[in-house]
Amino acid sequence: MKILVTGAAGFIGFHTVLRLLEQGHEVVGLDNINDYYDVRVKYGRLARTGIEAVAIVQDALVVSSLDPRYRFVRMDLENGEGLMELFAAERFDRVMHYAAQAGVRYSLTNPHAYMQANFVAFLNLLEACRHHPVAHFAFASSSSVYGLNQAMPFSVRHNVDHPISLYAASKKSNELMAHTYSYLYGLPCTGLRFFTVYGPWGRPDMALFLFTKAILEGRPIDVFNNGQMRRDFTYVDDIVEGVLRVIFKAPTGNTEWNGAEPDPSSSPAPWRVYNIGNSNQVELMEFIEALEETLGTKAKKNFLPLQPGDVPATWADTSDLERDMGYRPNTPVREGIRRFVEWYREFYTV
């Protein structure tokens, strides 16, 4: 199949491109390569997919890869006209949408960045899929949509109307926008709520990357909520496996859906949401201890209060994913940390 992967220079997008190519699909990757974090990591990811950094110099430039099944397009998704032209030319079978302005804390200081990247860009993609129909539009949502909800584990049947960051609100909005297009135009859509993704080639603004860098440089690490945090850490390969199972199984309308008692996870339209997480809470201090053991170095800790926009705990109920896709993530945290550290040492010593 021909598949568009947005955010192809990003963390999960890059891993997804590699897996799709391994499976023999034709892939077009799209990314604007913004400078939200160190672009060297983004160019490093692209290099692994056969894209030379020196060739990526201008907007909307299509770059061929060393792999004949892969092409890369540098483009802002806010460019609605350019996106329509791309869809008209390529005729994609499926779309996996990762590109977004990430980061909970960044949304507190730079809210306008989220309006363009997470709202306008998403609308442009929906319009492109509407006018150039695809068999399935899947997109990255986030566990942050659960907001003030304290019922554990987080279920796709829980209410998610109380986000506590603009980032979370943008992801909830994406789910609603996708449902609208699914209902009005029959566009099959699936939202995937990811839970604290980590692993090789991870984002430099995420905790594991920040902790590893600081410990190796002998600097203290910031430990928020005085270490009283619990996260459902999910290894990137597990996320991608879940994504691939979902993208090739487009949703159909739920014939048992009842408007008097509406199920938030499905619809009479071809629309669904799933959690993809490890279904296992890990204490932040346990996570740090595992990293210290892997690095062979104790961390200096700077304990701080809970930050605005953060939630103290996450925990995924993945029963729907297991039922419909026959899959449940299962990589142990210590193994995932070991693989990340191996990559980090190699990447930053080259």
Tab-separated table of C-alpha atoms in Angstrom:
chain	number	residue	atom	x	y	z
A	1	MET	CA	0.000	0.000	0.000
A	2	LYS	CA	0.976	3.639	-0.285
A	3	ILE	CA	0.992	5.248	3.145
A	4	LEU	CA	1.564	8.840	4.240
A	5	VAL	CA	3.357	9.223	7.577
A	6	THR	CA	3.346	12.780	8.920
A	7	GLY	CA	5.989	13.676	11.482
A	8	ALA	CA	8.355	11.289	9.701
A	9	ALA	CA	11.425	12.981	11.209
A	10	GLY	CA	9.860	12.675	14.658
A	11	PHE	CA	10.357	9.990	17.274
A	12	ILE	CA	7.459	7.593	16.658
A	13	GLY	CA	7.011	8.595	13.011
A	14	PHE	CA	10.581	7.616	12.194
A	15	HIS	CA	10.182	4.177	13.780
A	16	THR	CA	6.896	3.700	11.942
A	17	VAL	CA	8.484	4.501	8.577
A	18	LEU	CA	11.174	1.871	9.189
A	19	ARG	CA	8.607	-0.800	10.063
A	20	LEU	CA	6.384	-0.011	7.068
A	21	LEU	CA	9.357	-0.225	4.729
A	22	GLU	CA	10.344	-3.560	6.297
A	23	GLN	CA	6.841	-4.801	5.473
A	24	GLY	CA	7.239	-3.772	1.833
A	25	HIS	CA	4.903	-0.781	1.674
A	26	GLU	CA	5.464	2.388	-0.320
A	27	VAL	CA	5.855	5.287	2.108
A	28	VAL	CA	5.818	9.064	1.798
A	29	GLY	CA	7.145	10.807	4.888
A	30	LEU	CA	6.265	14.413	5.656
A	31	ASP	CA	7.793	16.758	8.230
A	32	ASN	CA	8.587	20.463	8.553
A	33	ILE	CA	11.729	19.774	10.644
A	34	ASN	CA	11.059	22.620	13.070
A	35	ASP	CA	13.521	23.548	15.801
A	36	TYR	CA	11.366	22.709	18.842
A	37	TYR	CA	14.253	20.442	19.839
A	38	ASP	CA	17.737	19.594	18.519
A	39	VAL	CA	17.370	19.096	14.768
A	40	ARG	CA	20.484	16.918	14.729
A	41	VAL	CA	18.323	14.142	16.156
A	42	LYS	CA	15.741	14.690	13.401
A	43	TYR	CA	18.361	14.631	10.670
A	44	GLY	CA	19.881	11.540	12.267
A	45	ARG	CA	16.539	9.766	12.067
A	46	LEU	CA	16.099	10.778	8.440
A	47	ALA	CA	19.565	9.523	7.617
A	48	ARG	CA	18.563	6.092	8.927
A	49	THR	CA	15.767	6.047	6.347
A	50	GLY	CA	18.169	6.982	3.536
A	51	ILE	CA	17.433	10.723	3.404
A	52	GLU	CA	20.468	12.990	3.164
A	53	ALA	CA	20.241	16.123	5.325
A	54	VAL	CA	22.040	18.226	2.707
A	55	ALA	CA	19.169	17.647	0.287
A	56	ILE	CA	16.460	18.904	2.648
A	57	VAL	CA	16.713	22.623	2.112
A	58	GLN	CA	13.342	24.057	1.196
A	59	ASP	CA	9.626	23.792	1.829
A	60	ALA	CA	7.686	21.238	-0.208
A	61	LEU	CA	10.869	19.694	-1.600
A	62	VAL	CA	10.413	16.007	-2.394
A	63	VAL	CA	13.548	14.024	-1.631
A	64	SER	CA	14.109	10.472	-2.816
A	65	SER	CA	15.557	7.953	-0.403
A	66	LEU	CA	18.185	5.310	-0.944
A	67	ASP	CA	15.199	2.981	-0.562
A	68	PRO	CA	13.146	3.348	-3.782
A	69	ARG	CA	9.922	2.790	-1.835
A	70	TYR	CA	10.434	5.877	0.328
A	71	ARG	CA	10.175	9.580	-0.440
A	72	PHE	CA	10.330	12.513	1.956
A	73	VAL	CA	8.478	15.817	1.686
A	74	ARG	CA	9.448	18.834	3.751
A	75	MET	CA	6.222	20.758	4.277
A	76	ASP	CA	4.162	22.538	6.919
A	77	LEU	CA	0.743	20.954	7.290
A	78	GLU	CA	-0.622	24.487	7.667
A	79	ASN	CA	0.028	24.731	3.929
A	80	GLY	CA	-3.440	23.525	2.923
A	81	GLU	CA	-2.956	24.132	-0.793
A	82	GLY	CA	0.324	22.242	-0.907
A	83	LEU	CA	-1.208	19.378	1.052
A	84	MET	CA	-4.109	19.109	-1.391
A	85	GLU	CA	-1.663	18.972	-4.286
A	86	LEU	CA	0.313	16.226	-2.538
A	87	PHE	CA	-2.812	14.122	-1.945
A	88	ALA	CA	-3.979	14.626	-5.525
A	89	ALA	CA	-0.614	13.496	-6.884
A	90	GLU	CA	0.019	10.548	-4.552
A	91	ARG	CA	-3.431	9.021	-3.974
A	92	PHE	CA	-2.624	7.550	-0.578
A	93	ASP	CA	-4.272	4.364	0.659
A	94	ARG	CA	-3.821	5.221	4.324
A	95	VAL	CA	-2.555	8.073	6.498
A	96	MET	CA	-0.790	7.841	9.859
A	97	HIS	CA	-0.672	11.310	11.387
A	98	TYR	CA	1.925	12.037	14.070
A	99	ALA	CA	2.998	15.592	13.233
A	100	ALA	CA	2.037	18.018	15.994
A	101	GLN	CA	3.422	20.533	18.421
A	102	ALA	CA	4.305	18.289	21.334
A	103	GLY	CA	4.895	19.039	24.986
A	104	VAL	CA	2.596	19.780	27.918
A	105	ARG	CA	4.820	22.370	29.599
A	106	TYR	CA	5.707	24.106	26.343
A	107	SER	CA	2.004	24.713	25.775
A	108	LEU	CA	1.886	26.854	28.921
A	109	THR	CA	4.368	29.369	27.537
A	110	ASN	CA	3.826	29.060	23.779
A	111	PRO	CA	0.098	28.406	23.326
A	112	HIS	CA	-0.149	29.930	19.856
A	113	ALA	CA	2.220	27.299	18.441
A	114	TYR	CA	-0.450	24.700	19.189
A	115	MET	CA	-3.242	26.484	17.340
A	116	GLN	CA	-1.499	26.213	13.983
A	117	ALA	CA	0.264	22.866	14.367
A	118	ASN	CA	-2.468	20.967	16.222
A	119	PHE	CA	-5.726	22.562	15.075
A	120	VAL	CA	-5.282	24.152	11.629
A	121	ALA	CA	-2.944	21.416	10.382
A	122	PHE	CA	-5.330	18.699	11.558
A	123	LEU	CA	-8.227	20.356	9.757
A	124	ASN	CA	-6.155	20.575	6.566
A	125	LEU	CA	-5.441	16.851	6.755
A	126	LEU	CA	-9.092	15.995	7.279
A	127	GLU	CA	-10.029	18.120	4.271
A	128	ALA	CA	-7.356	16.438	2.164
A	129	CYS	CA	-8.637	12.992	3.192
A	130	ARG	CA	-12.200	14.085	2.458
A	131	HIS	CA	-11.488	15.307	-1.066
A	132	HIS	CA	-8.963	12.560	-1.871
A	133	PRO	CA	-10.466	9.619	0.042
A	134	VAL	CA	-8.253	7.227	1.963
A	135	ALA	CA	-9.185	3.848	3.427
A	136	HIS	CA	-8.165	4.883	6.937
A	137	PHE	CA	-6.955	8.028	8.704
A	138	ALA	CA	-5.254	7.175	12.010
A	139	PHE	CA	-3.749	9.809	14.263
A	140	ALA	CA	-1.777	10.207	17.464
A	141	SER	CA	-3.749	11.340	20.455
A	142	SER	CA	-2.401	11.310	24.019
A	143	SER	CA	-3.010	10.028	27.534
A	144	SER	CA	-3.019	13.700	28.546
A	145	VAL	CA	-6.658	13.914	27.388
A	146	TYR	CA	-7.681	12.197	30.639
A	147	GLY	CA	-6.836	15.408	32.504
A	148	LEU	CA	-8.519	15.627	35.905
A	149	ASN	CA	-9.901	12.087	35.662
A	150	GLN	CA	-8.613	10.035	38.599
A	151	ALA	CA	-10.309	6.696	37.873
A	152	MET	CA	-7.571	4.130	37.238
A	153	PRO	CA	-6.702	2.572	34.890
A	154	PHE	CA	-7.675	5.144	32.259
A	155	SER	CA	-10.334	3.669	29.999
A	156	VAL	CA	-11.451	4.868	26.574
A	157	ARG	CA	-14.931	4.811	28.072
A	158	HIS	CA	-14.034	7.436	30.664
A	159	ASN	CA	-15.068	11.064	30.317
A	160	VAL	CA	-12.240	13.237	28.956
A	161	ASP	CA	-13.876	16.652	29.116
A	162	HIS	CA	-11.490	18.156	31.688
A	163	PRO	CA	-8.020	18.590	30.122
A	164	ILE	CA	-5.484	20.639	32.108
A	165	SER	CA	-3.182	21.822	29.323
A	166	LEU	CA	-3.733	23.297	25.879
A	167	TYR	CA	-1.763	20.384	24.450
A	168	ALA	CA	-4.275	17.959	25.967
A	169	ALA	CA	-7.177	20.101	24.768
A	170	SER	CA	-5.758	20.060	21.235
A	171	LYS	CA	-5.616	16.255	21.253
A	172	LYS	CA	-9.161	15.989	22.562
A	173	SER	CA	-10.209	18.455	19.859
A	174	ASN	CA	-8.558	16.273	17.213
A	175	GLU	CA	-10.630	13.303	18.332
A	176	LEU	CA	-13.817	15.389	18.051
A	177	MET	CA	-12.866	16.840	14.675
A	178	ALA	CA	-12.114	13.363	13.326
A	179	HIS	CA	-15.461	12.082	14.556
A	180	THR	CA	-17.257	14.913	12.791
A	181	TYR	CA	-15.605	14.086	9.451
A	182	SER	CA	-16.182	10.398	10.004
A	183	TYR	CA	-19.874	10.977	10.635
A	184	LEU	CA	-20.441	13.525	7.860
A	185	TYR	CA	-18.281	12.029	5.116
A	186	GLY	CA	-17.806	8.376	6.078
A	187	LEU	CA	-14.045	8.843	6.601
A	188	PRO	CA	-12.726	5.940	8.719
A	189	CYS	CA	-10.774	7.497	11.605
A	190	THR	CA	-8.954	6.092	14.629
A	191	GLY	CA	-7.394	8.088	17.464
A	192	LEU	CA	-4.564	6.439	19.390
A	193	ARG	CA	-3.917	7.632	22.922
A	194	PHE	CA	-0.224	7.035	23.579
A	195	PHE	CA	1.132	6.634	27.113
A	196	THR	CA	4.609	8.101	27.903
A	197	VAL	CA	6.541	6.744	24.947
A	198	TYR	CA	10.299	6.218	25.351
A	199	GLY	CA	13.137	4.444	23.591
A	200	PRO	CA	16.013	4.923	21.095
A	201	TRP	CA	15.858	8.124	19.047
A	202	GLY	CA	13.520	9.615	21.666
A	203	ARG	CA	12.658	13.289	22.006
A	204	PRO	CA	15.272	15.386	23.831
A	205	ASP	CA	12.544	17.143	25.853
A	206	MET	CA	11.314	13.894	27.432
A	207	ALA	CA	12.299	12.746	30.929
A	208	LEU	CA	14.485	9.759	29.987
A	209	PHE	CA	16.556	11.838	27.558
A	210	LEU	CA	16.877	14.751	30.007
A	211	PHE	CA	17.787	12.450	32.898
A	212	THR	CA	20.400	10.531	30.903
A	213	LYS	CA	22.063	13.696	29.604
A	214	ALA	CA	22.172	15.333	33.034
A	215	ILE	CA	23.492	12.254	34.853
A	216	LEU	CA	26.278	11.691	32.322
A	217	GLU	CA	27.229	15.369	32.559
A	218	GLY	CA	27.227	15.303	36.357
A	219	ARG	CA	24.304	17.703	36.686
A	220	PRO	CA	21.263	17.246	38.945
A	221	ILE	CA	18.000	16.010	37.473
A	222	ASP	CA	14.681	17.760	38.144
A	223	VAL	CA	12.289	15.350	39.853
A	224	PHE	CA	8.785	16.809	39.859
A	225	ASN	CA	6.046	16.231	42.427
A	226	ASN	CA	8.898	15.305	44.783
A	227	GLY	CA	9.155	11.994	42.989
A	228	GLN	CA	5.533	11.030	43.705
A	229	MET	CA	4.746	10.368	40.051
A	230	ARG	CA	3.579	7.175	38.383
A	231	ARG	CA	3.679	6.681	34.654
A	232	ASP	CA	2.650	3.969	32.224
A	233	PHE	CA	5.956	4.003	30.336
A	234	THR	CA	5.552	2.419	26.890
A	235	TYR	CA	8.455	1.343	24.718
A	236	VAL	CA	8.421	2.797	21.211
A	237	ASP	CA	8.502	-0.550	19.379
A	238	ASP	CA	5.373	-1.587	21.290
A	239	ILE	CA	3.644	1.631	20.256
A	240	VAL	CA	4.543	1.071	16.600
A	241	GLU	CA	3.335	-2.531	16.683
A	242	GLY	CA	-0.007	-1.304	18.002
A	243	VAL	CA	-0.162	1.411	15.363
A	244	LEU	CA	0.507	-1.023	12.522
A	245	ARG	CA	-2.184	-3.382	13.718
A	246	VAL	CA	-4.666	-0.520	13.860
A	247	ILE	CA	-3.787	1.223	10.583
A	248	PHE	CA	-4.563	-1.884	8.537
A	249	LYS	CA	-7.874	-2.497	10.283
A	250	ALA	CA	-10.139	0.466	9.586
A	251	PRO	CA	-13.074	0.894	11.975
A	252	THR	CA	-16.674	0.331	11.028
A	253	GLY	CA	-19.652	1.836	12.754
A	254	ASN	CA	-20.706	0.328	16.061
A	255	THR	CA	-24.171	-1.091	15.310
A	256	GLU	CA	-24.902	-1.390	19.038
A	257	TRP	CA	-24.095	2.251	19.797
A	258	ASN	CA	-26.880	3.896	21.799
A	259	GLY	CA	-27.342	7.662	21.855
A	260	ALA	CA	-29.227	7.445	25.157
A	261	GLU	CA	-26.146	5.880	26.764
A	262	PRO	CA	-23.328	6.939	24.415
A	263	ASP	CA	-20.056	5.015	24.415
A	264	PRO	CA	-17.233	7.617	24.209
A	265	SER	CA	-14.875	5.148	22.485
A	266	SER	CA	-17.000	4.350	19.419
A	267	SER	CA	-19.775	5.684	17.231
A	268	PRO	CA	-22.333	4.683	14.602
A	269	ALA	CA	-19.789	6.336	12.285
A	270	PRO	CA	-16.529	4.525	11.353
A	271	TRP	CA	-14.587	6.095	14.237
A	272	ARG	CA	-12.741	4.667	17.240
A	273	VAL	CA	-10.243	5.581	19.933
A	274	TYR	CA	-7.780	3.206	21.605
A	275	ASN	CA	-5.254	3.407	24.411
A	276	ILE	CA	-1.780	2.116	23.601
A	277	GLY	CA	0.176	1.699	26.823
A	278	ASN	CA	2.086	-0.892	28.792
A	279	SER	CA	-0.844	-1.348	31.217
A	280	ASN	CA	1.600	-1.067	34.099
A	281	GLN	CA	2.300	1.849	36.427
A	282	VAL	CA	5.944	2.509	37.315
A	283	GLU	CA	6.977	4.830	40.144
A	284	LEU	CA	9.182	7.654	38.901
A	285	MET	CA	11.833	6.874	41.523
A	286	GLU	CA	11.900	3.240	40.361
A	287	PHE	CA	12.349	4.468	36.787
A	288	ILE	CA	15.264	6.663	37.887
A	289	GLU	CA	16.837	3.796	39.830
A	290	ALA	CA	16.703	1.583	36.725
A	291	LEU	CA	18.417	4.330	34.731
A	292	GLU	CA	21.089	4.776	37.419
A	293	GLU	CA	21.826	1.042	37.352
A	294	THR	CA	22.096	1.051	33.564
A	295	LEU	CA	24.410	4.069	33.531
A	296	GLY	CA	26.389	2.879	36.557
A	297	THR	CA	26.038	6.336	38.094
A	298	LYS	CA	23.883	7.789	40.857
A	299	ALA	CA	21.806	10.842	39.969
A	300	LYS	CA	21.877	14.089	41.893
A	301	LYS	CA	18.211	14.903	42.440
A	302	ASN	CA	16.528	18.281	42.581
A	303	PHE	CA	13.051	17.638	44.015
A	304	LEU	CA	10.371	20.048	42.814
A	305	PRO	CA	6.578	20.408	43.138
A	306	LEU	CA	4.095	19.155	40.549
A	307	GLN	CA	4.226	21.364	37.487
A	308	PRO	CA	1.124	23.062	36.022
A	309	GLY	CA	-0.421	20.886	33.313
A	310	ASP	CA	1.105	17.655	34.659
A	311	VAL	CA	-0.916	14.810	36.137
A	312	PRO	CA	0.499	12.725	39.010
A	313	ALA	CA	-0.301	9.341	37.454
A	314	THR	CA	-1.220	7.571	34.221
A	315	TRP	CA	-2.236	3.974	33.633
A	316	ALA	CA	-3.688	2.526	30.430
A	317	ASP	CA	-6.581	0.126	30.151
A	318	THR	CA	-5.789	-1.551	26.826
A	319	SER	CA	-8.579	-4.141	26.884
A	320	ASP	CA	-10.192	-2.742	23.715
A	321	LEU	CA	-6.882	-2.885	21.842
A	322	GLU	CA	-6.359	-6.463	23.019
A	323	ARG	CA	-9.896	-7.476	22.007
A	324	ASP	CA	-9.913	-5.848	18.557
A	325	MET	CA	-6.250	-6.126	17.538
A	326	GLY	CA	-5.045	-9.110	19.560
A	327	TYR	CA	-2.171	-7.101	20.951
A	328	ARG	CA	-0.868	-5.780	24.246
A	329	PRO	CA	2.462	-3.942	24.732
A	330	ASN	CA	4.810	-5.812	27.065
A	331	THR	CA	8.427	-4.554	26.943
A	332	PRO	CA	9.785	-4.303	30.531
A	333	VAL	CA	10.934	-0.820	31.532
A	334	ARG	CA	14.446	-1.925	32.449
A	335	GLU	CA	14.927	-3.519	29.037
A	336	GLY	CA	13.613	-0.411	27.294
A	337	ILE	CA	15.920	1.847	29.310
A	338	ARG	CA	18.897	-0.368	28.474
A	339	ARG	CA	18.172	-0.080	24.741
A	340	PHE	CA	17.775	3.690	24.998
A	341	VAL	CA	21.081	4.138	26.832
A	342	GLU	CA	22.877	1.989	24.253
A	343	TRP	CA	21.525	4.238	21.490
A	344	TYR	CA	22.301	7.444	23.413
A	345	ARG	CA	25.927	6.514	24.048
A	346	GLU	CA	26.399	5.547	20.397
A	347	PHE	CA	24.686	8.632	18.947
A	348	TYR	CA	26.517	11.148	21.121
A	349	THR	CA	29.947	9.583	20.825
A	350	VAL	CA	29.997	9.451	17.015
